[in-house]
CSV table of C-alpha atoms and ligand atoms in Angstrom, one decimal:
chain,number,residue,atom,x,y,z
A,771,UNK,CA,-16.4,62.9,-73.1
A,772,UNK,CA,-18.5,65.1,-71.0
A,773,UNK,CA,-16.6,66.3,-67.9
A,774,UNK,CA,-18.5,65.6,-64.6
A,775,UNK,CA,-18.3,68.5,-62.1
A,776,UNK,CA,-17.8,67.0,-58.7
A,777,UNK,CA,-18.7,68.9,-55.6
A,778,UNK,CA,-17.8,67.7,-52.1
A,779,UNK,CA,-18.8,69.2,-48.9
A,780,UNK,CA,-16.8,68.1,-45.9
A,781,UNK,CA,-17.6,68.6,-42.3
A,782,UNK,CA,-15.7,67.5,-39.2
A,783,UNK,CA,-17.4,67.3,-35.8
A,784,UNK,CA,-15.8,66.4,-32.6
A,785,UNK,CA,-17.6,65.3,-29.4
A,786,UNK,CA,-16.1,64.2,-26.1
A,787,UNK,CA,-17.0,61.3,-23.9
A,788,UNK,CA,-18.5,62.1,-20.5
A,789,UNK,CA,-18.3,60.3,-17.1
A,790,UNK,CA,-21.3,60.4,-14.8
A,791,UNK,CA,-21.0,60.8,-11.0
A,792,UNK,CA,-24.7,60.3,-10.7
A,793,UNK,CA,-25.7,57.6,-13.0
A,794,UNK,CA,-28.3,57.3,-15.7
A,795,UNK,CA,-29.7,53.8,-15.2
A,796,UNK,CA,-33.2,52.9,-16.1
A,797,UNK,CA,-35.5,54.6,-18.7
A,798,UNK,CA,-39.1,55.9,-18.3
A,799,UNK,CA,-39.3,56.0,-22.1
A,800,UNK,CA,-37.0,53.6,-24.0
A,801,UNK,CA,-37.8,55.1,-27.4
A,802,UNK,CA,-37.1,58.7,-26.5
A,803,UNK,CA,-34.5,57.7,-23.9
A,804,UNK,CA,-36.1,59.6,-21.1
A,805,UNK,CA,-34.3,58.6,-17.9
A,806,UNK,CA,-35.9,57.4,-14.7
A,807,UNK,CA,-33.7,59.7,-12.6
A,808,UNK,CA,-31.6,62.8,-13.2
A,809,UNK,CA,-27.9,62.3,-13.7
A,810,UNK,CA,-24.8,64.5,-13.3
A,811,UNK,CA,-21.6,64.1,-15.3
A,812,UNK,CA,-18.2,65.6,-16.2
A,813,UNK,CA,-17.6,66.2,-19.8
A,814,UNK,CA,-14.1,65.3,-21.0
A,815,UNK,CA,-11.8,67.0,-23.4
A,816,UNK,CA,-9.5,64.6,-25.3
A,817,UNK,CA,-11.3,61.2,-25.1
A,818,UNK,CA,-13.6,61.9,-28.0
A,819,UNK,CA,-15.1,60.8,-31.3
A,820,UNK,CA,-14.2,62.7,-34.5
A,821,UNK,CA,-16.6,62.3,-37.3
A,822,UNK,CA,-15.7,63.2,-40.9
A,823,UNK,CA,-18.8,63.6,-43.1
A,824,UNK,CA,-18.5,64.1,-46.9
A,825,UNK,CA,-21.4,64.9,-49.2
A,826,UNK,CA,-20.5,63.8,-52.7
A,827,UNK,CA,-22.6,65.1,-55.6
A,828,UNK,CA,-22.3,61.8,-57.4
A,829,UNK,CA,-24.2,58.8,-56.0
A,830,UNK,CA,-26.6,58.4,-53.1
A,831,UNK,CA,-27.1,56.5,-49.8
A,832,UNK,CA,-25.2,56.6,-46.5
A,833,UNK,CA,-22.0,54.7,-45.9
A,834,UNK,CA,-20.4,54.6,-42.4
A,835,UNK,CA,-16.9,53.3,-41.6
A,836,UNK,CA,-14.5,53.5,-38.7
A,837,UNK,CA,-12.0,51.4,-36.8
A,838,UNK,CA,-13.6,49.0,-34.4
A,839,UNK,CA,-17.1,49.7,-35.6
A,840,UNK,CA,-19.2,46.5,-35.3
A,841,UNK,CA,-21.9,45.5,-37.8
A,842,UNK,CA,-24.6,46.1,-35.1
A,843,UNK,CA,-23.1,49.5,-34.2
A,844,UNK,CA,-23.1,50.5,-37.9
A,845,UNK,CA,-26.7,49.4,-38.4
A,846,UNK,CA,-27.8,51.3,-35.2
A,847,UNK,CA,-26.0,54.5,-36.3
A,848,UNK,CA,-27.4,54.5,-39.9
A,849,UNK,CA,-30.9,53.9,-38.6
A,850,UNK,CA,-30.4,56.8,-36.2
A,851,UNK,CA,-29.1,59.1,-39.0
A,852,UNK,CA,-32.1,58.3,-41.2
A,853,UNK,CA,-34.5,58.9,-38.3
A,854,UNK,CA,-32.8,62.1,-37.2
A,855,UNK,CA,-32.6,64.0,-40.5
A,856,UNK,CA,-36.2,65.3,-40.4
A,857,UNK,CA,-35.8,66.1,-36.7
A,858,UNK,CA,-32.6,68.0,-37.3
A,859,UNK,CA,-34.1,69.8,-40.2
A,860,UNK,CA,-37.0,70.9,-38.0
A,861,UNK,CA,-34.6,72.3,-35.4
A,862,UNK,CA,-32.5,74.1,-38.0
A,863,UNK,CA,-35.6,75.7,-39.5
A,864,UNK,CA,-36.7,76.8,-36.1
A,865,UNK,CA,-33.4,78.5,-35.5
A,866,UNK,CA,-33.7,80.2,-38.9
A,867,UNK,CA,-31.0,78.2,-40.8
A,868,UNK,CA,-31.7,77.5,-44.4
A,869,UNK,CA,-31.6,73.8,-45.0
A,870,UNK,CA,-30.6,72.1,-48.2
A,871,UNK,CA,-32.4,68.9,-47.9
A,872,UNK,CA,-32.2,68.3,-51.7
A,873,UNK,CA,-28.4,68.3,-51.6
A,874,UNK,CA,-28.5,65.7,-48.8
A,875,UNK,CA,-31.0,63.5,-50.6
A,876,UNK,CA,-29.2,63.6,-53.9
A,877,UNK,CA,-25.7,63.1,-52.5
A,878,UNK,CA,-23.7,60.1,-51.4
A,879,UNK,CA,-23.1,60.6,-47.7
A,880,UNK,CA,-19.8,59.2,-46.6
A,881,UNK,CA,-19.2,59.1,-42.8
A,882,UNK,CA,-16.1,58.1,-41.1
A,883,UNK,CA,-16.1,57.9,-37.3
A,884,UNK,CA,-13.0,57.4,-35.2
A,885,UNK,CA,-12.3,57.7,-31.5
A,886,UNK,CA,-9.2,59.4,-30.1
A,887,UNK,CA,-8.9,56.6,-27.5
A,888,UNK,CA,-7.8,53.1,-28.6
A,889,UNK,CA,-10.7,51.1,-30.2
A,890,UNK,CA,-10.0,48.3,-27.8
A,891,UNK,CA,-9.8,50.4,-24.6
A,892,UNK,CA,-13.2,49.4,-23.3
A,893,UNK,CA,-14.2,53.1,-23.0
A,894,UNK,CA,-17.9,53.6,-23.9
A,895,UNK,CA,-18.1,55.6,-27.1
A,896,UNK,CA,-21.8,55.8,-27.7
A,897,UNK,CA,-22.2,59.2,-26.0
A,898,UNK,CA,-19.4,60.8,-28.0
A,899,UNK,CA,-20.2,59.1,-31.3
A,900,UNK,CA,-23.9,60.0,-31.3
A,901,UNK,CA,-23.2,63.6,-30.3
A,902,UNK,CA,-20.5,64.0,-33.1
A,903,UNK,CA,-22.7,62.4,-35.8
A,904,UNK,CA,-25.6,64.6,-34.9
A,905,UNK,CA,-23.5,67.7,-35.3
A,906,UNK,CA,-21.9,66.5,-38.5
A,907,UNK,CA,-25.4,65.7,-40.0
A,908,UNK,CA,-26.7,69.1,-39.0
A,909,UNK,CA,-23.6,70.7,-40.5
A,910,UNK,CA,-24.2,68.9,-43.8
A,911,UNK,CA,-27.8,70.0,-43.9
A,912,UNK,CA,-27.4,73.8,-43.3
A,913,UNK,CA,-26.5,76.1,-46.1
A,914,UNK,CA,-24.7,78.6,-44.0
A,915,UNK,CA,-22.2,76.3,-42.3
A,916,UNK,CA,-20.1,79.1,-40.9
A,917,UNK,CA,-23.0,80.8,-39.0
A,918,UNK,CA,-24.0,77.4,-37.7
A,919,UNK,CA,-20.5,76.7,-36.4
A,920,UNK,CA,-20.3,80.1,-34.8
A,921,UNK,CA,-23.7,79.7,-33.2
A,922,UNK,CA,-22.8,76.4,-31.7
A,923,UNK,CA,-19.7,78.0,-30.1
A,924,UNK,CA,-21.8,80.8,-28.7
A,925,UNK,CA,-22.3,81.0,-24.9
A,926,UNK,CA,-25.3,83.2,-25.3
A,927,UNK,CA,-28.9,82.1,-24.9
A,928,UNK,CA,-29.3,81.4,-28.6
A,929,UNK,CA,-26.2,79.1,-28.7
A,930,UNK,CA,-27.3,77.3,-25.6
A,931,UNK,CA,-30.8,76.7,-27.0
A,932,UNK,CA,-29.5,75.4,-30.3
A,933,UNK,CA,-27.1,72.9,-28.6
A,934,UNK,CA,-30.0,71.8,-26.3
A,935,UNK,CA,-32.3,71.2,-29.2
A,936,UNK,CA,-29.7,69.1,-31.0
A,937,UNK,CA,-28.8,67.3,-27.8
A,938,UNK,CA,-32.5,66.3,-27.5
A,939,UNK,CA,-32.2,64.5,-30.9
A,940,UNK,CA,-28.9,62.9,-30.1
A,941,UNK,CA,-30.4,61.6,-26.8
A,942,UNK,CA,-32.7,59.4,-28.9
A,943,UNK,CA,-29.6,57.7,-30.3
A,944,UNK,CA,-27.8,57.3,-27.0
A,945,UNK,CA,-29.2,58.8,-23.8
A,946,UNK,CA,-25.9,59.8,-22.3
A,947,UNK,CA,-24.9,61.6,-25.5
A,948,UNK,CA,-27.1,64.6,-24.6
A,949,UNK,CA,-24.6,65.4,-21.8
A,950,UNK,CA,-21.7,65.6,-24.2
A,951,UNK,CA,-23.0,68.9,-25.8
A,952,UNK,CA,-22.1,71.0,-22.7
A,953,UNK,CA,-19.4,71.1,-20.1
A,954,UNK,CA,-17.7,70.7,-17.9
A,955,UNK,CA,-20.3,69.8,-15.2
A,956,UNK,CA,-23.6,68.8,-16.7
A,957,UNK,CA,-27.0,68.0,-15.2
A,958,UNK,CA,-29.5,66.0,-17.2
A,959,UNK,CA,-33.1,65.6,-16.1
A,960,UNK,CA,-36.1,64.5,-18.3
A,961,UNK,CA,-35.6,65.8,-21.8
A,962,UNK,CA,-32.7,68.2,-21.3
A,963,UNK,CA,-29.1,68.4,-20.2
A,964,UNK,CA,-27.5,71.7,-19.2
A,965,UNK,CA,-24.2,72.9,-17.9
A,966,UNK,CA,-24.1,73.8,-14.2
A,967,UNK,CA,-23.2,77.4,-13.3
A,968,UNK,CA,-21.4,78.8,-10.3
A,969,UNK,CA,-19.3,75.8,-9.7
A,970,UNK,CA,-16.3,76.3,-7.4
A,971,UNK,CA,-14.4,73.1,-8.2
A,972,UNK,CA,-10.7,73.6,-9.0
A,973,UNK,CA,-9.3,72.5,-12.4
A,974,UNK,CA,-9.5,68.7,-12.5
A,975,UNK,CA,-7.5,65.9,-14.0
A,976,UNK,CA,-9.1,62.6,-15.1
A,977,UNK,CA,-7.5,59.1,-15.3
A,978,UNK,CA,-8.9,55.8,-16.5
A,979,UNK,CA,-7.3,52.6,-15.3
A,980,UNK,CA,-7.8,50.2,-18.2
A,981,UNK,CA,-8.4,47.1,-16.2
A,982,UNK,CA,-9.9,45.1,-19.1
A,983,UNK,CA,-10.5,46.1,-22.7
A,984,UNK,CA,-12.6,43.2,-24.0
A,985,UNK,CA,-16.0,44.2,-25.5
A,986,UNK,CA,-19.0,44.4,-23.1
A,987,UNK,CA,-21.0,41.2,-22.8
A,988,UNK,CA,-24.1,43.1,-21.7
A,989,UNK,CA,-25.0,46.2,-23.7
A,990,UNK,CA,-26.0,49.3,-21.7
A,991,UNK,CA,-29.5,49.2,-23.4
A,992,UNK,CA,-30.0,45.8,-21.9
A,993,UNK,CA,-28.6,46.9,-18.5
A,994,UNK,CA,-31.2,49.8,-18.4
A,995,UNK,CA,-34.1,47.3,-18.5
A,996,UNK,CA,-32.5,44.5,-16.4
A,997,UNK,CA,-31.8,46.7,-13.3
A,998,UNK,CA,-35.5,47.1,-12.7
A,999,UNK,CA,-35.7,43.5,-11.4
A,1000,UNK,CA,-33.2,44.2,-8.7
A,1001,UNK,CA,-34.5,44.5,-5.1
A,1002,UNK,CA,-32.2,47.6,-4.9
A,1003,UNK,CA,-34.2,49.3,-7.6
A,1004,UNK,CA,-36.9,50.2,-5.1
A,1005,UNK,CA,-36.6,53.9,-4.0
A,1006,UNK,CA,-33.5,54.4,-6.2
A,1007,UNK,CA,-35.2,57.5,-7.7
A,1008,UNK,CA,-35.7,59.0,-4.3
A,1009,UNK,CA,-32.1,58.2,-3.2
A,1010,UNK,CA,-30.8,59.8,-6.4
A,1011,UNK,CA,-32.9,63.0,-5.9
A,1012,UNK,CA,-31.3,63.4,-2.5
A,1013,UNK,CA,-27.8,62.8,-3.8
A,1014,UNK,CA,-28.4,65.3,-6.6
A,1015,UNK,CA,-29.2,68.0,-4.1
A,1016,UNK,CA,-26.1,67.3,-2.0
A,1017,UNK,CA,-23.8,66.9,-5.0
A,1018,UNK,CA,-25.0,70.2,-6.7
A,1019,UNK,CA,-24.3,72.0,-3.4
A,1020,UNK,CA,-20.9,70.3,-3.0
A,1021,UNK,CA,-19.9,71.3,-6.5
A,1022,UNK,CA,-20.9,74.9,-5.8
A,1023,UNK,CA,-18.8,75.0,-2.7
A,1024,UNK,CA,-15.9,73.0,-4.0
A,1025,UNK,CA,-16.4,70.3,-1.3
A,1026,UNK,CA,-14.4,67.5,-2.9
A,1027,UNK,CA,-14.9,65.0,0.0
A,1028,UNK,CA,-18.7,65.1,-0.5
A,1029,UNK,CA,-18.4,64.9,-4.3
A,1030,UNK,CA,-16.1,61.9,-3.8
A,1031,UNK,CA,-18.4,60.1,-1.3
A,1032,UNK,CA,-21.5,60.5,-3.6
A,1033,UNK,CA,-19.6,59.3,-6.7
A,1034,UNK,CA,-18.4,56.3,-4.7
A,1035,UNK,CA,-21.9,55.4,-3.5
A,1036,UNK,CA,-23.4,55.9,-7.0
A,1037,UNK,CA,-20.7,53.7,-8.7
A,1038,UNK,CA,-21.2,50.9,-6.2
A,1039,UNK,CA,-25.0,51.2,-6.4
A,1040,UNK,CA,-25.2,51.0,-10.2
A,1041,UNK,CA,-22.9,47.9,-10.2
A,1042,UNK,CA,-24.9,46.4,-7.3
A,1043,UNK,CA,-28.0,46.8,-9.4
A,1044,UNK,CA,-26.3,44.7,-12.1
A,1045,UNK,CA,-25.1,42.2,-9.5
A,1046,UNK,CA,-28.6,41.7,-7.9
A,1047,UNK,CA,-31.1,41.8,-10.8
A,1048,UNK,CA,-33.1,38.7,-11.7
A,1049,UNK,CA,-30.4,37.4,-14.1
A,1050,UNK,CA,-27.3,38.9,-12.4
A,1051,UNK,CA,-24.4,40.0,-14.5
A,1052,UNK,CA,-21.1,41.8,-13.7
A,1053,UNK,CA,-18.7,44.0,-15.7
A,1054,UNK,CA,-16.1,43.6,-13.0
A,1055,UNK,CA,-12.9,41.5,-13.3
A,1056,UNK,CA,-10.5,40.6,-10.4
A,1057,UNK,CA,-8.6,43.7,-11.5
A,1058,UNK,CA,-11.6,46.0,-10.9
A,1059,UNK,CA,-12.0,44.6,-7.4
A,1060,UNK,CA,-8.3,45.0,-6.7
A,1061,UNK,CA,-8.3,48.6,-7.8
A,1062,UNK,CA,-11.5,49.5,-5.9
A,1063,UNK,CA,-10.1,47.9,-2.7
A,1064,UNK,CA,-6.9,49.8,-3.2
A,1065,UNK,CA,-8.6,53.1,-3.7
A,1066,UNK,CA,-11.0,52.6,-0.8
A,1067,UNK,CA,-8.3,53.5,1.6
A,1068,UNK,CA,-7.9,56.9,0.0
A,1069,UNK,CA,-11.7,57.7,0.0
A,1070,UNK,CA,-11.6,58.6,3.7
A,1071,UNK,CA,-8.6,60.8,3.5
A,1072,UNK,CA,-8.9,64.6,3.8
A,1073,UNK,CA,-8.3,65.2,0.1
A,1074,UNK,CA,-9.9,62.1,-1.5
A,1075,UNK,CA,-10.0,61.2,-5.2
A,1076,UNK,CA,-13.4,61.1,-7.0
A,1077,UNK,CA,-13.7,57.4,-8.0
A,1078,UNK,CA,-16.3,56.0,-10.4
A,1079,UNK,CA,-17.0,53.4,-13.0
A,1080,UNK,CA,-19.0,53.4,-16.2
A,1081,UNK,CA,-21.0,50.2,-17.2
A,1082,UNK,CA,-17.6,48.4,-17.6
A,1083,UNK,CA,-14.6,47.1,-15.6
A,1084,UNK,CA,-12.4,50.2,-15.9
A,1085,UNK,CA,-12.0,52.6,-13.0
A,1086,UNK,CA,-12.1,56.4,-13.4
A,1087,UNK,CA,-10.2,58.6,-11.0
A,1088,UNK,CA,-10.7,62.4,-10.9
A,1089,UNK,CA,-8.5,64.6,-8.8
A,1090,UNK,CA,-7.5,68.3,-8.7
A,1091,UNK,CA,-5.1,69.1,-11.6
A,1092,UNK,CA,-2.6,70.2,-8.9
A,1093,UNK,CA,-2.3,66.6,-7.8
A,1094,UNK,CA,-2.1,65.2,-11.3
A,1095,UNK,CA,1.6,64.1,-11.2
A,1096,UNK,CA,1.3,62.7,-7.7
A,1097,UNK,CA,-1.7,60.6,-8.7
A,1098,UNK,CA,-0.3,59.4,-12.0
A,1099,UNK,CA,2.8,58.2,-10.2
A,1100,UNK,CA,0.7,56.5,-7.5
A,1101,UNK,CA,-1.6,54.7,-9.9
A,1102,UNK,CA,1.4,53.5,-11.9
A,1103,UNK,CA,3.1,52.3,-8.8
A,1104,UNK,CA,0.0,50.5,-7.4
A,1105,UNK,CA,-1.1,48.9,-10.7
A,1106,UNK,CA,1.8,48.8,-13.1
A,1107,UNK,CA,0.0,46.1,-15.1
A,1108,UNK,CA,-2.8,48.4,-16.3
A,1109,UNK,CA,-2.6,51.1,-18.9
A,1110,UNK,CA,-3.7,54.6,-17.9
A,1111,UNK,CA,-5.6,57.0,-20.1
A,1112,UNK,CA,-5.4,60.7,-19.1
A,1113,UNK,CA,-7.8,63.5,-19.8
A,1114,UNK,CA,-9.2,66.8,-18.4
A,1115,UNK,CA,-12.7,68.5,-18.3
A,1116,UNK,CA,-13.9,70.0,-21.5
A,1117,UNK,CA,-16.7,72.1,-22.9
A,1118,UNK,CA,-18.6,69.7,-25.2
A,1119,UNK,CA,-19.3,68.8,-28.8
A,1120,UNK,CA,-18.5,71.2,-31.7
A,1121,UNK,CA,-18.1,71.4,-35.4
A,1122,UNK,CA,-14.4,71.9,-35.8
A,1123,UNK,CA,-13.9,72.3,-39.5
A,1124,UNK,CA,-15.8,72.5,-42.8
A,1125,UNK,CA,-15.0,73.0,-46.4
A,1126,UNK,CA,-16.7,73.1,-49.8
A,1127,UNK,CA,-14.7,72.0,-52.7
A,1128,UNK,CA,-15.0,71.4,-56.4
B,1458,LIG,O1,-26.4,56.3,-23.1
B,1458,LIG,P1,-26.5,54.8,-22.8
B,1458,LIG,O2,-27.8,54.2,-23.1
B,1458,LIG,O3,-25.3,54.0,-23.3
B,1458,LIG,O4,-26.4,54.7,-21.2
B,1458,LIG,C1,-25.2,54.5,-20.5
B,1458,LIG,C2,-25.4,54.9,-19.1
B,1458,LIG,C3,-24.1,54.8,-18.2
B,1458,LIG,O5,-23.0,55.1,-19.0
B,1458,LIG,C4,-23.9,53.3,-17.7
B,1458,LIG,C5,-24.2,55.7,-17.0
B,1458,LIG,C6,-24.2,57.1,-17.3
B,1458,LIG,O6,-24.9,57.9,-16.7
B,1458,LIG,O7,-23.4,57.5,-18.2
């Protein structure tokens, strides 16, 4: 019997989640995911998606698996991968990487995507999963994987431009994913997200109080379009522009009370948009309200926590790392019924390992 020579290329990409202090809510272009207003976020380190991609020389087609992946989620991701291959190829060519499109087309592409946070934690994973998949696909397309990996890690202009070009593509899968390519503090306006420089914030610690972990009833795509019918939508872009100015300055001077006040207003404003649109909906549970009321008393203190929520019921609390133990103990004491996830700021999505085997 003729022996078949099997070749497998294996790439692992890892992308963190990010939490916005100024929210991306509303799209100017729902196909390209161009936001109505700029947003500003903190990239996390350990709450992330890890994607393992294998190119197998026998077979063809794309398969995608992973714990907690819904059928709708799988279809959306496969559709994105098919759409993004020519776009990623174009970017790689522009950055002078040789692309082996034939290998991709004649291989079976096996993708496994898993989050480091519990599948049922209610933490949004679209930002981290689209960023990780984009890098894994790019890694599978390039011939010189090592140079690609090193270039992504580079903090020079070339590395930054490469990450930005790939983030633009990822943005078309999930808008907020473009902020997961950089870190720790990231500003996204229009097409591009970039890391902010000259930040004077101390090292930070991040907690999520898992108030409720059931799946979202309203997807963020739907929320982006529904908010436009809220009376509070008027002038939001103007308000955000003002907040961006103040927040950037506060991050530059390490003014945590101002950062905290803006994050608080933004979280409440985004959820108020949900609560006041033409068909009102809410992600909050009684637990969310209880936690927000409890934290409200700390917001006016001299050293306040930075409190925010994503489009979900869980409450994020960001404090200086020097207060990590104190805050962990406080949150546990105040809300012993809720699980707490813990993280810290990170630098963004990367290809973490690769191998070619026979
Ligand atoms: O990337 P999307 O379309 O899932 O948008 C999510 C936007 C929010 O998470 C609700 C806010 C933000 O800026 O991250």
